[in-house]
Tab-separated table of C-alpha atoms in Angstrom:
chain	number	residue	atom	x	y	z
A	17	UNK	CA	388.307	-1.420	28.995
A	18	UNK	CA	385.756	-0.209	26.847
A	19	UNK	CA	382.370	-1.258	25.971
A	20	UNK	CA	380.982	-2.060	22.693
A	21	UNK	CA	379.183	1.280	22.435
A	22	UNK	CA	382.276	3.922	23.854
A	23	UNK	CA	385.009	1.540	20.971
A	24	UNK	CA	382.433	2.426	17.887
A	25	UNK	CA	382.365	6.259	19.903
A	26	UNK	CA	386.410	5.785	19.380
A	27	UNK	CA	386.281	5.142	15.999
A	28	UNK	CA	384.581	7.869	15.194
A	29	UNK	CA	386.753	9.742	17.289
A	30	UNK	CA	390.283	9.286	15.107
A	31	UNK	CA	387.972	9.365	11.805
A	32	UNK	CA	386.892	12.965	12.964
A	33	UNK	CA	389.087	14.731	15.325
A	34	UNK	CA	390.668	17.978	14.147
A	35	UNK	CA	394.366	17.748	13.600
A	36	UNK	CA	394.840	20.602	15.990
A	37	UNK	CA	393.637	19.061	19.133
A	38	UNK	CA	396.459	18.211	21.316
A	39	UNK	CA	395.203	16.223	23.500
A	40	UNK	CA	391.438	14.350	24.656
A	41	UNK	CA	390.256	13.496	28.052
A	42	UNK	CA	387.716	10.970	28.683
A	43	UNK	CA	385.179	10.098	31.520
A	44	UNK	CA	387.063	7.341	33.753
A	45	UNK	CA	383.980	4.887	34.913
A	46	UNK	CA	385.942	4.249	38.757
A	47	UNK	CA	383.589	1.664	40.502
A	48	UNK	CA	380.180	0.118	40.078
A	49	UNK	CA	376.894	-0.789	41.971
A	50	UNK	CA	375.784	-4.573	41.927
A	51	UNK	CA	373.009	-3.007	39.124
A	52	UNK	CA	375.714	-2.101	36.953
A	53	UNK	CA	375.562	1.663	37.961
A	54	UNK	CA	378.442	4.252	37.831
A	55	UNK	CA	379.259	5.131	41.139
A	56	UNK	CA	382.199	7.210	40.851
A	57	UNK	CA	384.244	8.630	38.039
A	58	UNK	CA	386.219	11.665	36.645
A	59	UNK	CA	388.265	12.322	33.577
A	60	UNK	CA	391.397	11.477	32.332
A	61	UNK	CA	393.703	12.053	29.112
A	62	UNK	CA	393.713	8.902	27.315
A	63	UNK	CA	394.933	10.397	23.775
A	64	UNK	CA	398.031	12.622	23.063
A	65	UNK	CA	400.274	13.650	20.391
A	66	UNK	CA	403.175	11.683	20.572
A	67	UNK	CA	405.361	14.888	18.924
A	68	UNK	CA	404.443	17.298	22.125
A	69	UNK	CA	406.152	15.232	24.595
A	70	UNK	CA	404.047	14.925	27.265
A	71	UNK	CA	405.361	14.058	30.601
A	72	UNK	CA	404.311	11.636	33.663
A	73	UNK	CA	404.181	13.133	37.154
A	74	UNK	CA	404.215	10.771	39.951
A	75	UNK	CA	405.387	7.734	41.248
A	76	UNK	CA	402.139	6.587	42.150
A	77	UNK	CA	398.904	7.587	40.596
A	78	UNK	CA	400.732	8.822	37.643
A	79	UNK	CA	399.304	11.721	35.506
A	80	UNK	CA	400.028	12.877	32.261
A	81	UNK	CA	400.710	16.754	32.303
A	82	UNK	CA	399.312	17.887	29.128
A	83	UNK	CA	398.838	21.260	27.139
A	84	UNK	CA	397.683	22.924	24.319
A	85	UNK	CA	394.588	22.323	22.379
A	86	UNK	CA	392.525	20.051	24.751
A	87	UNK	CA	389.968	18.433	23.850
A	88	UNK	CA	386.754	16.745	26.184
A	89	UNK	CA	385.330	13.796	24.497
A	90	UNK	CA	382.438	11.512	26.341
A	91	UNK	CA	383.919	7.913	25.475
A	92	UNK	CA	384.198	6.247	29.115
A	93	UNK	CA	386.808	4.171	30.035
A	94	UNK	CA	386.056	1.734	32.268
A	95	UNK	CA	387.895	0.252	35.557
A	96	UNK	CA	387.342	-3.574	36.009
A	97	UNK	CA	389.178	-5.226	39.355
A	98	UNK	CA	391.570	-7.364	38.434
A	99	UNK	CA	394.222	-8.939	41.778
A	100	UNK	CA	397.088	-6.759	42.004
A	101	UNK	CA	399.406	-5.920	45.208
A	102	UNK	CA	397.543	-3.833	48.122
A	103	UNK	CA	400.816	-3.452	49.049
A	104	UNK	CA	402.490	-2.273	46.003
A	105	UNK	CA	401.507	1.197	46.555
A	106	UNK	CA	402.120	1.917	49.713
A	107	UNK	CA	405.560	0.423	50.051
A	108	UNK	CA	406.538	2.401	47.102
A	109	UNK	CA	406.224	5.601	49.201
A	110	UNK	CA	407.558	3.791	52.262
A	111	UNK	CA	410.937	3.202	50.364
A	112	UNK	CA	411.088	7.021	49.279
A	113	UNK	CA	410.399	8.284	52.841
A	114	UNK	CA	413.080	5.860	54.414
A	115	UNK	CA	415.471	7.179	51.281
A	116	UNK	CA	415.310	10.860	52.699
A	117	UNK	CA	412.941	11.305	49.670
A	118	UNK	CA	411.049	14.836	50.097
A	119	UNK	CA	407.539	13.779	48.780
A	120	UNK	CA	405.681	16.193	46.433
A	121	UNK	CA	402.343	17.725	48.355
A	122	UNK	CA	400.530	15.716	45.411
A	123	UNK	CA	402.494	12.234	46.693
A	124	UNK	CA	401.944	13.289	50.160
A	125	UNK	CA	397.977	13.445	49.793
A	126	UNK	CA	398.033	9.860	47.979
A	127	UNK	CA	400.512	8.816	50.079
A	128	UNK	CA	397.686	9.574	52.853
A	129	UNK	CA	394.935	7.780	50.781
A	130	UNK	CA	397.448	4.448	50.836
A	131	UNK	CA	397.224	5.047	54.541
A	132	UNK	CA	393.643	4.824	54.838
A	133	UNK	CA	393.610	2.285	52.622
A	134	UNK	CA	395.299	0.277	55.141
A	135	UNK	CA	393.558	1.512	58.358
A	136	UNK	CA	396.286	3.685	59.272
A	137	UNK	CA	394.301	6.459	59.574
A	138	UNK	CA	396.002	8.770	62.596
A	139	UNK	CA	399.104	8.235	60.044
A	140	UNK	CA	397.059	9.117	57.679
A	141	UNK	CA	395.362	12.580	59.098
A	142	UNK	CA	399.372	13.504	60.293
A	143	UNK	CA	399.836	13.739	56.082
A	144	UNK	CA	396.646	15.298	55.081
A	145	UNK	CA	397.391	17.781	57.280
A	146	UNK	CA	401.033	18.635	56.298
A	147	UNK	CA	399.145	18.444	52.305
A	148	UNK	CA	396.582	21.097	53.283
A	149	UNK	CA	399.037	22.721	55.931
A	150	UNK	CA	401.758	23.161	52.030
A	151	UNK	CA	398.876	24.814	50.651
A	152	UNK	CA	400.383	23.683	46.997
A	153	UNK	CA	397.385	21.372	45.927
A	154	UNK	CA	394.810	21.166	43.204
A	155	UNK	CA	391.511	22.637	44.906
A	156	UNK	CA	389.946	19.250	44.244
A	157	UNK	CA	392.811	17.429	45.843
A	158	UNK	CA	392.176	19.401	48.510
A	159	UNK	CA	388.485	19.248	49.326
A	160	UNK	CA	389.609	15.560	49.140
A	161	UNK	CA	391.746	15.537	51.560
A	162	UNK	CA	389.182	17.623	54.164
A	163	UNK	CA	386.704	14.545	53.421
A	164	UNK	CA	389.018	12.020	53.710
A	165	UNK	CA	390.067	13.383	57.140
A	166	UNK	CA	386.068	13.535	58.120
A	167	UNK	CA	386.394	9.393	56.986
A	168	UNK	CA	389.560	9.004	59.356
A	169	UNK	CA	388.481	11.597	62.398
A	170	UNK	CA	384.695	9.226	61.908
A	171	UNK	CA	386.765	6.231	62.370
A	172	UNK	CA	388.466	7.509	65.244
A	173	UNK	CA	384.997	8.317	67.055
A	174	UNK	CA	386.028	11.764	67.082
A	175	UNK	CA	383.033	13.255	65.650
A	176	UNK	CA	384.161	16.900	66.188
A	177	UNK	CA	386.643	17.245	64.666
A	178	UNK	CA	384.996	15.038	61.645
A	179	UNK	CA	382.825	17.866	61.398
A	180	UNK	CA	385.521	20.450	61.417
A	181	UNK	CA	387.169	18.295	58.597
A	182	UNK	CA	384.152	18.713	56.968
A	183	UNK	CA	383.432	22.412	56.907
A	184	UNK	CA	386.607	23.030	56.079
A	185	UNK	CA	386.036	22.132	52.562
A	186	UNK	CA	383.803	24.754	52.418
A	187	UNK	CA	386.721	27.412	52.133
A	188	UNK	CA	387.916	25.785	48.901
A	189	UNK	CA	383.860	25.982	46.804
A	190	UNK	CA	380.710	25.625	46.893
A	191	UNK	CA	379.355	22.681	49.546
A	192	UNK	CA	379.977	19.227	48.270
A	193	UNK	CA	377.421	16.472	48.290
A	194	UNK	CA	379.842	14.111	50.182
A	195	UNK	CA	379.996	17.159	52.909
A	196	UNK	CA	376.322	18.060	52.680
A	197	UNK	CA	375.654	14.100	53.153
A	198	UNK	CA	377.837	13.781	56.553
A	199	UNK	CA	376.301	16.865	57.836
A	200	UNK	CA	372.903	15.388	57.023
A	201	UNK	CA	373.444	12.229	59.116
A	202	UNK	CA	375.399	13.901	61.605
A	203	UNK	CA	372.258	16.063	62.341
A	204	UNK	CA	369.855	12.841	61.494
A	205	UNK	CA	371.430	11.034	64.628
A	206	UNK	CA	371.081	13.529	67.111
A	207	UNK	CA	367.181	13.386	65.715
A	208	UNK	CA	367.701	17.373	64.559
A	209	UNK	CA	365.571	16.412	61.521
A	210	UNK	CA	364.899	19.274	59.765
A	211	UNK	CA	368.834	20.262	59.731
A	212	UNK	CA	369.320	16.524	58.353
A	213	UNK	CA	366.135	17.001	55.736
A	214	UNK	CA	368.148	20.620	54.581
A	215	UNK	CA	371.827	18.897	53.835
A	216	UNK	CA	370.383	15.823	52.283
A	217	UNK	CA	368.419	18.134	50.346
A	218	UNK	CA	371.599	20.554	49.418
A	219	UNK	CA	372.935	17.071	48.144
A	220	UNK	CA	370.456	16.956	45.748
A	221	UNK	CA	370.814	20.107	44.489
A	222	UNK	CA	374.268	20.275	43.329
A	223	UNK	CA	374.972	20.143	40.013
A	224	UNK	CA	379.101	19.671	38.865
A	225	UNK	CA	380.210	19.236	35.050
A	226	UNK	CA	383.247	19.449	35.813
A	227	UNK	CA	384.275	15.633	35.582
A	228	UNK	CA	388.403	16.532	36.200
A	229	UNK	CA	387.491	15.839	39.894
A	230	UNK	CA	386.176	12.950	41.649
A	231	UNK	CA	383.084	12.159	41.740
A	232	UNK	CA	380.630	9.873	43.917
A	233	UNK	CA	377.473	9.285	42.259
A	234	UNK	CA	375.703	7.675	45.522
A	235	UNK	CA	376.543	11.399	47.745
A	236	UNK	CA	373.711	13.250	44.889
A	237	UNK	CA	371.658	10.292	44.212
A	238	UNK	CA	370.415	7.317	45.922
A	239	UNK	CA	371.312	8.295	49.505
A	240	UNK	CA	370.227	10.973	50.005
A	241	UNK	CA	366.989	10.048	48.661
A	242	UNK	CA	367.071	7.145	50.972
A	243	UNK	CA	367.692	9.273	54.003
A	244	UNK	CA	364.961	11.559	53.218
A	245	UNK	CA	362.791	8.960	53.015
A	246	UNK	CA	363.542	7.949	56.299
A	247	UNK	CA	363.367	11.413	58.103
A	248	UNK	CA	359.604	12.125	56.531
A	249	UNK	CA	358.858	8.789	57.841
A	250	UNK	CA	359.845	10.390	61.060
A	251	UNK	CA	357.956	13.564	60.860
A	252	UNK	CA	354.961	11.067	59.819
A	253	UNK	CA	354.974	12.571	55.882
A	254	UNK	CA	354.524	9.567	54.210
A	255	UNK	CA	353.837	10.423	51.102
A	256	UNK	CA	357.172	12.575	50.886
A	257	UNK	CA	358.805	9.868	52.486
A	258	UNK	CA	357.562	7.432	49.819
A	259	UNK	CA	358.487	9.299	46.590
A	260	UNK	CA	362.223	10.141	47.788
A	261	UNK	CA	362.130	5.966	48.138
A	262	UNK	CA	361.153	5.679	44.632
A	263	UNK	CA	363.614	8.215	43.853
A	264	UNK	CA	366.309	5.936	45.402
A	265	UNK	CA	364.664	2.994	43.900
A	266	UNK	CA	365.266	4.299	40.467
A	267	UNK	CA	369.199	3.880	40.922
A	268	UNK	CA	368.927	1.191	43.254
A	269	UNK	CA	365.853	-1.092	41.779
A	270	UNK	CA	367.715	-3.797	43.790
A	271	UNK	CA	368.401	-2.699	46.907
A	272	UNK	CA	366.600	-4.692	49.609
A	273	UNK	CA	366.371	-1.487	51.871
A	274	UNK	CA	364.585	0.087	49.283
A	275	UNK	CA	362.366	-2.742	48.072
A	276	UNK	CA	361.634	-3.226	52.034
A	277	UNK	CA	360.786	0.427	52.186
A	278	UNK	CA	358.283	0.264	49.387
A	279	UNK	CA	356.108	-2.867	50.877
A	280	UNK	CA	356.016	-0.849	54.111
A	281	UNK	CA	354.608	1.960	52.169
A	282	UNK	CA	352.579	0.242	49.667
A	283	UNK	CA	350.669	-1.366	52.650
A	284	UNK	CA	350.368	1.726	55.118
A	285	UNK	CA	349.225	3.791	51.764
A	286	UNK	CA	346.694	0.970	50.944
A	287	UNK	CA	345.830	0.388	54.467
A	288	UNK	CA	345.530	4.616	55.055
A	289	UNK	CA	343.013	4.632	51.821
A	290	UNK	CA	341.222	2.031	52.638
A	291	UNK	CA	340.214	3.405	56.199
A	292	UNK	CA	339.670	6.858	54.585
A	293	UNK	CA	336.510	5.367	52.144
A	294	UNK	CA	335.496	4.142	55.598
A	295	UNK	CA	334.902	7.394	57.265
């Protein structure tokens, strides 16, 4: 759907867009927070030229394979649920495979997605694996696929080889904040803190404008402001620890984690001035 605002943004789209342009992508709003916050998105084509014949790949997850002029506009589109089949999906590929279909490497890496979708997650890695292994993916398909098989090896207990999963995206670009974000609380639980403090922080850090991939909001936002905050409270740095919670309070104003943190360090702050007038 689209809001108010991004339909007006529309209208002044198709009053105003050059008759060359081919073809517009827009930002895809995915999911949101209970506060009404974008948590993930990317872009998609949502206006063509009927003349140029553009053509859908995919069973599943369909794409439109455009060319040409393109054009990136900043009207978001926006996902609402609405009850469909969970099975729909995945039974679609299931009917191909038992057909003697040969899947595409892009069907095989959403066929793995429906897989973890459904908790079949050593299924699952078996496909992401024969995706990577094709080497005939979209570099941003394929750092997906590395993170998604950190999510099933995690599930599986097997936190090796999650980590493997994870470095491995780092042959593809630049480290991602989902990656930096697993290495940060794979470090925070053995209690190596300052390796945790230096991912969560390289979270932070990135910067990506390139909205054609997926993105999680939370992975360069909230969390990793959240987990900082609780790895200065370890290395008794309060004050650190209590900005990066207002940090995470500013996209979370919410959160009851957050709103617990700050009374803890509204009181120890108070408590800390209070006893320093004292000396």
């Amino acid at each position: 759907m689209l809001t108010k605002k991004n339909q007006e943004k529309l209208k002044v789209l198709k009053q105003t867009l050059q008759t060359e342009i081919d073809a517009v992508s827009m930002i895809y709003h995915l999911s949101f927070d209970d506060d009404g916050n974008v948590t993930s998105l990317l872009r998609r084509y949502r206006l063509v030229k009927n003349d140029k014949n553009f053509k859908w790949i995919g069973a599943v997850h369909e794409y439109l394979a455009v060319s040409g002029i393109l054009y990136d506009n900043d009207i978001a589109v926006s996902h609402l649920p609405v009850s469909h089949d969970r099975q729909r999906n995945l039974n679609i590929y299931q009917k191909r495979i038992n057909a003697g279909e040969i899947l595409s490497s892009r069907d095989i890496f959403y066929y793995a997605n429906e897989l973890v979708d459904h908790c079949k997650f050593e299924d699952a890695i078996h496909y992401y694996e024969a995706f990577l292994a094709s080497n005939l993916g979209w570099i941003e398909d394929n750092i997906r696929a590395c993170l998604k098989l950190a999510d099933c090896y995690a599930q599986l207990n097997q936190k090796e080889k999650m980590i493997a999963a994870t470095l491995s995206t780092f042959t593809y670009d630049t480290p991602r904040p989902e990656a930096c974000c697993i290495l940060g609380y794979y470090f925070m639980e053995k209690h190596k803190n300052h390796e945790a403090i230096y991912w969560y922080k390289q979270a932070l850090q990135y910067k990506n404008n390139d909205l054609m991939s997926f993105q999680n909001t939370s992975f360069s936002t909230w969390l990793p402001h959240l987990q900082l905050c609780v790895l200065y409270d370890r290395f008794k740095q309060f004050h650190k620890a209590y900005d990066h919670n207002e940090c995470a309070r500013k996209y979370k104003p919410k959160d009851p984690i957050i709103l617990e943190n700050k009374e803890y360090f509204d009181r120890f702050l108070e408590n800390k001035g209070r006893n320093a007038e004292n000396v």
